[in-house]
JSON list of C-alpha atoms in Angstrom, two decimals:
[
{"chain": "A", "resi": 1, "resn": "UNK", "atom": "CA", "xyz": [0.00, 0.00, 0.00]},
{"chain": "A", "resi": 2, "resn": "UNK", "atom": "CA", "xyz": [1.21, 3.49, -0.87]},
{"chain": "A", "resi": 3, "resn": "UNK", "atom": "CA", "xyz": [1.73, 6.26, 1.66]},
{"chain": "A", "resi": 4, "resn": "UNK", "atom": "CA", "xyz": [0.21, 9.74, 1.25]},
{"chain": "A", "resi": 5, "resn": "UNK", "atom": "CA", "xyz": [2.25, 12.93, 1.54]},
{"chain": "A", "resi": 6, "resn": "UNK", "atom": "CA", "xyz": [0.34, 16.21, 1.42]},
{"chain": "A", "resi": 7, "resn": "UNK", "atom": "CA", "xyz": [2.08, 19.32, 0.10]},
{"chain": "A", "resi": 8, "resn": "UNK", "atom": "CA", "xyz": [1.63, 22.47, 2.24]},
{"chain": "A", "resi": 9, "resn": "UNK", "atom": "CA", "xyz": [-0.12, 24.16, -0.72]},
{"chain": "A", "resi": 10, "resn": "UNK", "atom": "CA", "xyz": [-2.72, 21.36, -0.75]},
{"chain": "A", "resi": 11, "resn": "UNK", "atom": "CA", "xyz": [-3.23, 21.84, 2.98]},
{"chain": "A", "resi": 12, "resn": "UNK", "atom": "CA", "xyz": [-3.78, 25.56, 2.36]},
{"chain": "A", "resi": 13, "resn": "UNK", "atom": "CA", "xyz": [-6.21, 24.70, -0.42]},
{"chain": "A", "resi": 14, "resn": "UNK", "atom": "CA", "xyz": [-8.24, 22.57, 2.02]},
{"chain": "A", "resi": 15, "resn": "UNK", "atom": "CA", "xyz": [-8.31, 25.38, 4.56]},
{"chain": "A", "resi": 16, "resn": "UNK", "atom": "CA", "xyz": [-9.46, 27.87, 1.91]},
{"chain": "A", "resi": 17, "resn": "UNK", "atom": "CA", "xyz": [-12.17, 25.49, 0.68]},
{"chain": "A", "resi": 18, "resn": "UNK", "atom": "CA", "xyz": [-13.40, 24.92, 4.23]},
{"chain": "A", "resi": 19, "resn": "UNK", "atom": "CA", "xyz": [-13.36, 28.61, 5.08]},
{"chain": "A", "resi": 20, "resn": "UNK", "atom": "CA", "xyz": [-15.17, 29.59, 1.89]},
{"chain": "A", "resi": 21, "resn": "UNK", "atom": "CA", "xyz": [-17.99, 27.09, 2.39]},
{"chain": "A", "resi": 22, "resn": "UNK", "atom": "CA", "xyz": [-18.18, 27.72, 6.12]},
{"chain": "A", "resi": 23, "resn": "UNK", "atom": "CA", "xyz": [-18.03, 31.51, 6.10]},
{"chain": "A", "resi": 24, "resn": "UNK", "atom": "CA", "xyz": [-18.95, 32.78, 2.64]},
{"chain": "A", "resi": 25, "resn": "UNK", "atom": "CA", "xyz": [-21.68, 30.23, 2.00]},
{"chain": "A", "resi": 26, "resn": "UNK", "atom": "CA", "xyz": [-22.60, 30.10, 5.70]},
{"chain": "A", "resi": 27, "resn": "UNK", "atom": "CA", "xyz": [-22.74, 26.32, 5.73]},
{"chain": "A", "resi": 28, "resn": "UNK", "atom": "CA", "xyz": [-20.38, 24.79, 8.31]},
{"chain": "A", "resi": 29, "resn": "UNK", "atom": "CA", "xyz": [-21.92, 21.32, 7.97]},
{"chain": "A", "resi": 30, "resn": "UNK", "atom": "CA", "xyz": [-21.32, 21.26, 4.22]},
{"chain": "A", "resi": 31, "resn": "UNK", "atom": "CA", "xyz": [-17.76, 22.52, 4.78]},
{"chain": "A", "resi": 32, "resn": "UNK", "atom": "CA", "xyz": [-16.97, 19.52, 6.99]},
{"chain": "A", "resi": 33, "resn": "UNK", "atom": "CA", "xyz": [-18.65, 17.11, 4.57]},
{"chain": "A", "resi": 34, "resn": "UNK", "atom": "CA", "xyz": [-16.77, 18.44, 1.53]},
{"chain": "A", "resi": 35, "resn": "UNK", "atom": "CA", "xyz": [-13.40, 18.25, 3.29]},
{"chain": "A", "resi": 36, "resn": "UNK", "atom": "CA", "xyz": [-14.11, 14.71, 4.51]},
{"chain": "A", "resi": 37, "resn": "UNK", "atom": "CA", "xyz": [-15.02, 13.63, 0.96]},
{"chain": "A", "resi": 38, "resn": "UNK", "atom": "CA", "xyz": [-11.88, 15.18, -0.52]},
{"chain": "A", "resi": 39, "resn": "UNK", "atom": "CA", "xyz": [-9.68, 13.48, 2.08]},
{"chain": "A", "resi": 40, "resn": "UNK", "atom": "CA", "xyz": [-11.46, 10.14, 1.57]},
{"chain": "A", "resi": 41, "resn": "UNK", "atom": "CA", "xyz": [-10.90, 10.49, -2.17]},
{"chain": "A", "resi": 42, "resn": "UNK", "atom": "CA", "xyz": [-7.17, 11.00, -1.88]},
{"chain": "A", "resi": 43, "resn": "UNK", "atom": "CA", "xyz": [-6.88, 8.34, 0.83]},
{"chain": "A", "resi": 44, "resn": "UNK", "atom": "CA", "xyz": [-8.26, 5.94, -1.81]},
{"chain": "A", "resi": 45, "resn": "UNK", "atom": "CA", "xyz": [-5.07, 6.56, -3.77]},
{"chain": "A", "resi": 46, "resn": "UNK", "atom": "CA", "xyz": [-3.20, 4.45, -1.20]},
{"chain": "A", "resi": 47, "resn": "UNK", "atom": "CA", "xyz": [-4.63, 1.33, -2.84]},
{"chain": "A", "resi": 48, "resn": "UNK", "atom": "CA", "xyz": [-5.05, 2.61, -6.39]},
{"chain": "A", "resi": 49, "resn": "UNK", "atom": "CA", "xyz": [-2.42, 5.32, -7.04]},
{"chain": "A", "resi": 50, "resn": "UNK", "atom": "CA", "xyz": [-2.90, 5.29, -10.80]},
{"chain": "A", "resi": 51, "resn": "UNK", "atom": "CA", "xyz": [-6.70, 5.59, -10.77]},
{"chain": "A", "resi": 52, "resn": "UNK", "atom": "CA", "xyz": [-6.53, 9.29, -11.60]},
{"chain": "A", "resi": 53, "resn": "UNK", "atom": "CA", "xyz": [-6.56, 10.78, -15.07]},
{"chain": "A", "resi": 54, "resn": "UNK", "atom": "CA", "xyz": [-3.20, 11.84, -16.50]},
{"chain": "A", "resi": 55, "resn": "UNK", "atom": "CA", "xyz": [-3.13, 15.63, -16.59]},
{"chain": "A", "resi": 56, "resn": "UNK", "atom": "CA", "xyz": [-1.17, 15.46, -19.86]},
{"chain": "A", "resi": 57, "resn": "UNK", "atom": "CA", "xyz": [-4.47, 14.52, -21.53]},
{"chain": "A", "resi": 58, "resn": "UNK", "atom": "CA", "xyz": [-5.57, 18.14, -20.89]},
{"chain": "A", "resi": 59, "resn": "UNK", "atom": "CA", "xyz": [-2.36, 20.00, -21.71]},
{"chain": "A", "resi": 60, "resn": "UNK", "atom": "CA", "xyz": [0.32, 19.69, -24.39]},
{"chain": "A", "resi": 61, "resn": "UNK", "atom": "CA", "xyz": [3.08, 19.67, -21.79]},
{"chain": "A", "resi": 62, "resn": "UNK", "atom": "CA", "xyz": [4.68, 16.49, -20.55]},
{"chain": "A", "resi": 63, "resn": "UNK", "atom": "CA", "xyz": [3.85, 16.06, -16.87]},
{"chain": "A", "resi": 64, "resn": "UNK", "atom": "CA", "xyz": [3.47, 13.20, -14.45]},
{"chain": "A", "resi": 65, "resn": "UNK", "atom": "CA", "xyz": [0.63, 14.91, -12.59]},
{"chain": "A", "resi": 66, "resn": "UNK", "atom": "CA", "xyz": [-2.66, 13.05, -12.34]},
{"chain": "A", "resi": 67, "resn": "UNK", "atom": "CA", "xyz": [-5.98, 14.12, -10.90]},
{"chain": "A", "resi": 68, "resn": "UNK", "atom": "CA", "xyz": [-9.06, 12.63, -9.29]},
{"chain": "A", "resi": 69, "resn": "UNK", "atom": "CA", "xyz": [-12.39, 14.37, -8.95]},
{"chain": "A", "resi": 70, "resn": "UNK", "atom": "CA", "xyz": [-14.15, 14.84, -5.63]},
{"chain": "A", "resi": 71, "resn": "UNK", "atom": "CA", "xyz": [-17.41, 16.70, -6.17]},
{"chain": "A", "resi": 72, "resn": "UNK", "atom": "CA", "xyz": [-16.49, 20.12, -7.56]},
{"chain": "A", "resi": 73, "resn": "UNK", "atom": "CA", "xyz": [-12.81, 19.74, -6.70]},
{"chain": "A", "resi": 74, "resn": "UNK", "atom": "CA", "xyz": [-9.75, 18.27, -8.38]},
{"chain": "A", "resi": 75, "resn": "UNK", "atom": "CA", "xyz": [-7.07, 16.55, -6.33]},
{"chain": "A", "resi": 76, "resn": "UNK", "atom": "CA", "xyz": [-3.81, 17.03, -8.26]},
{"chain": "A", "resi": 77, "resn": "UNK", "atom": "CA", "xyz": [-1.14, 14.48, -7.40]},
{"chain": "A", "resi": 78, "resn": "UNK", "atom": "CA", "xyz": [1.91, 12.49, -8.46]},
{"chain": "A", "resi": 79, "resn": "UNK", "atom": "CA", "xyz": [2.80, 8.92, -7.56]},
{"chain": "A", "resi": 80, "resn": "UNK", "atom": "CA", "xyz": [6.11, 7.11, -7.45]},
{"chain": "A", "resi": 81, "resn": "UNK", "atom": "CA", "xyz": [6.88, 3.55, -6.35]},
{"chain": "A", "resi": 82, "resn": "UNK", "atom": "CA", "xyz": [6.11, 4.22, -2.67]},
{"chain": "A", "resi": 83, "resn": "UNK", "atom": "CA", "xyz": [4.32, 7.54, -2.18]},
{"chain": "A", "resi": 84, "resn": "UNK", "atom": "CA", "xyz": [1.37, 9.52, -3.51]},
{"chain": "A", "resi": 85, "resn": "UNK", "atom": "CA", "xyz": [2.17, 13.22, -3.30]},
{"chain": "A", "resi": 86, "resn": "UNK", "atom": "CA", "xyz": [-0.92, 15.41, -3.05]},
{"chain": "A", "resi": 87, "resn": "UNK", "atom": "CA", "xyz": [0.14, 18.64, -4.75]},
{"chain": "A", "resi": 88, "resn": "UNK", "atom": "CA", "xyz": [-2.97, 20.84, -4.98]},
{"chain": "A", "resi": 89, "resn": "UNK", "atom": "CA", "xyz": [-6.74, 20.67, -4.38]},
{"chain": "A", "resi": 90, "resn": "UNK", "atom": "CA", "xyz": [-8.51, 23.10, -6.68]},
{"chain": "A", "resi": 91, "resn": "UNK", "atom": "CA", "xyz": [-12.06, 24.04, -7.53]},
{"chain": "A", "resi": 92, "resn": "UNK", "atom": "CA", "xyz": [-12.78, 22.49, -10.94]},
{"chain": "A", "resi": 93, "resn": "UNK", "atom": "CA", "xyz": [-14.36, 25.73, -12.18]},
{"chain": "A", "resi": 94, "resn": "UNK", "atom": "CA", "xyz": [-11.10, 27.63, -11.79]},
{"chain": "A", "resi": 95, "resn": "UNK", "atom": "CA", "xyz": [-8.49, 27.86, -14.52]},
{"chain": "A", "resi": 96, "resn": "UNK", "atom": "CA", "xyz": [-6.53, 25.10, -12.81]},
{"chain": "A", "resi": 97, "resn": "UNK", "atom": "CA", "xyz": [-4.17, 24.52, -15.75]},
{"chain": "A", "resi": 98, "resn": "UNK", "atom": "CA", "xyz": [-2.94, 28.11, -15.55]},
{"chain": "A", "resi": 99, "resn": "UNK", "atom": "CA", "xyz": [-2.61, 27.80, -11.78]},
{"chain": "A", "resi": 100, "resn": "UNK", "atom": "CA", "xyz": [-0.48, 24.67, -12.15]},
{"chain": "A", "resi": 101, "resn": "UNK", "atom": "CA", "xyz": [1.49, 25.85, -15.18]},
{"chain": "A", "resi": 102, "resn": "UNK", "atom": "CA", "xyz": [1.62, 29.66, -14.95]},
{"chain": "A", "resi": 103, "resn": "UNK", "atom": "CA", "xyz": [4.57, 30.00, -17.33]},
{"chain": "A", "resi": 104, "resn": "UNK", "atom": "CA", "xyz": [3.02, 28.09, -20.22]},
{"chain": "A", "resi": 105, "resn": "UNK", "atom": "CA", "xyz": [1.68, 30.05, -23.15]},
{"chain": "A", "resi": 106, "resn": "UNK", "atom": "CA", "xyz": [-1.97, 29.70, -24.09]},
{"chain": "A", "resi": 107, "resn": "UNK", "atom": "CA", "xyz": [-1.22, 27.66, -27.21]},
{"chain": "A", "resi": 108, "resn": "UNK", "atom": "CA", "xyz": [0.00, 24.74, -25.10]},
{"chain": "A", "resi": 109, "resn": "UNK", "atom": "CA", "xyz": [-3.47, 24.08, -23.75]},
{"chain": "A", "resi": 110, "resn": "UNK", "atom": "CA", "xyz": [-5.77, 21.72, -25.59]},
{"chain": "A", "resi": 111, "resn": "UNK", "atom": "CA", "xyz": [-9.24, 22.84, -26.50]},
{"chain": "A", "resi": 112, "resn": "UNK", "atom": "CA", "xyz": [-12.10, 20.82, -25.04]}
]
């Protein structure tokens, strides 16, 4: 079984997601539920680290990032022979490719 390592940026993402739902949407119960679902989703990567979609299917840049979907959120990660590294957790409606690859020019992104 793989071990999970969470990047500090992903931890910050979780805090921001929780705070937004809890404070801006005034729904503390939903905030807890969403965070639990996201964590459960990436915990599932312990058994199936390659279950996520390769991010290179969305961008014309070679990358070993993968992602899994948890509700409205994308868990961006990499896996090696022992660890799953959780890199970012982003709202799917955001321009997540530009967040992950800020230095890439627009022509490197595939149209959907």
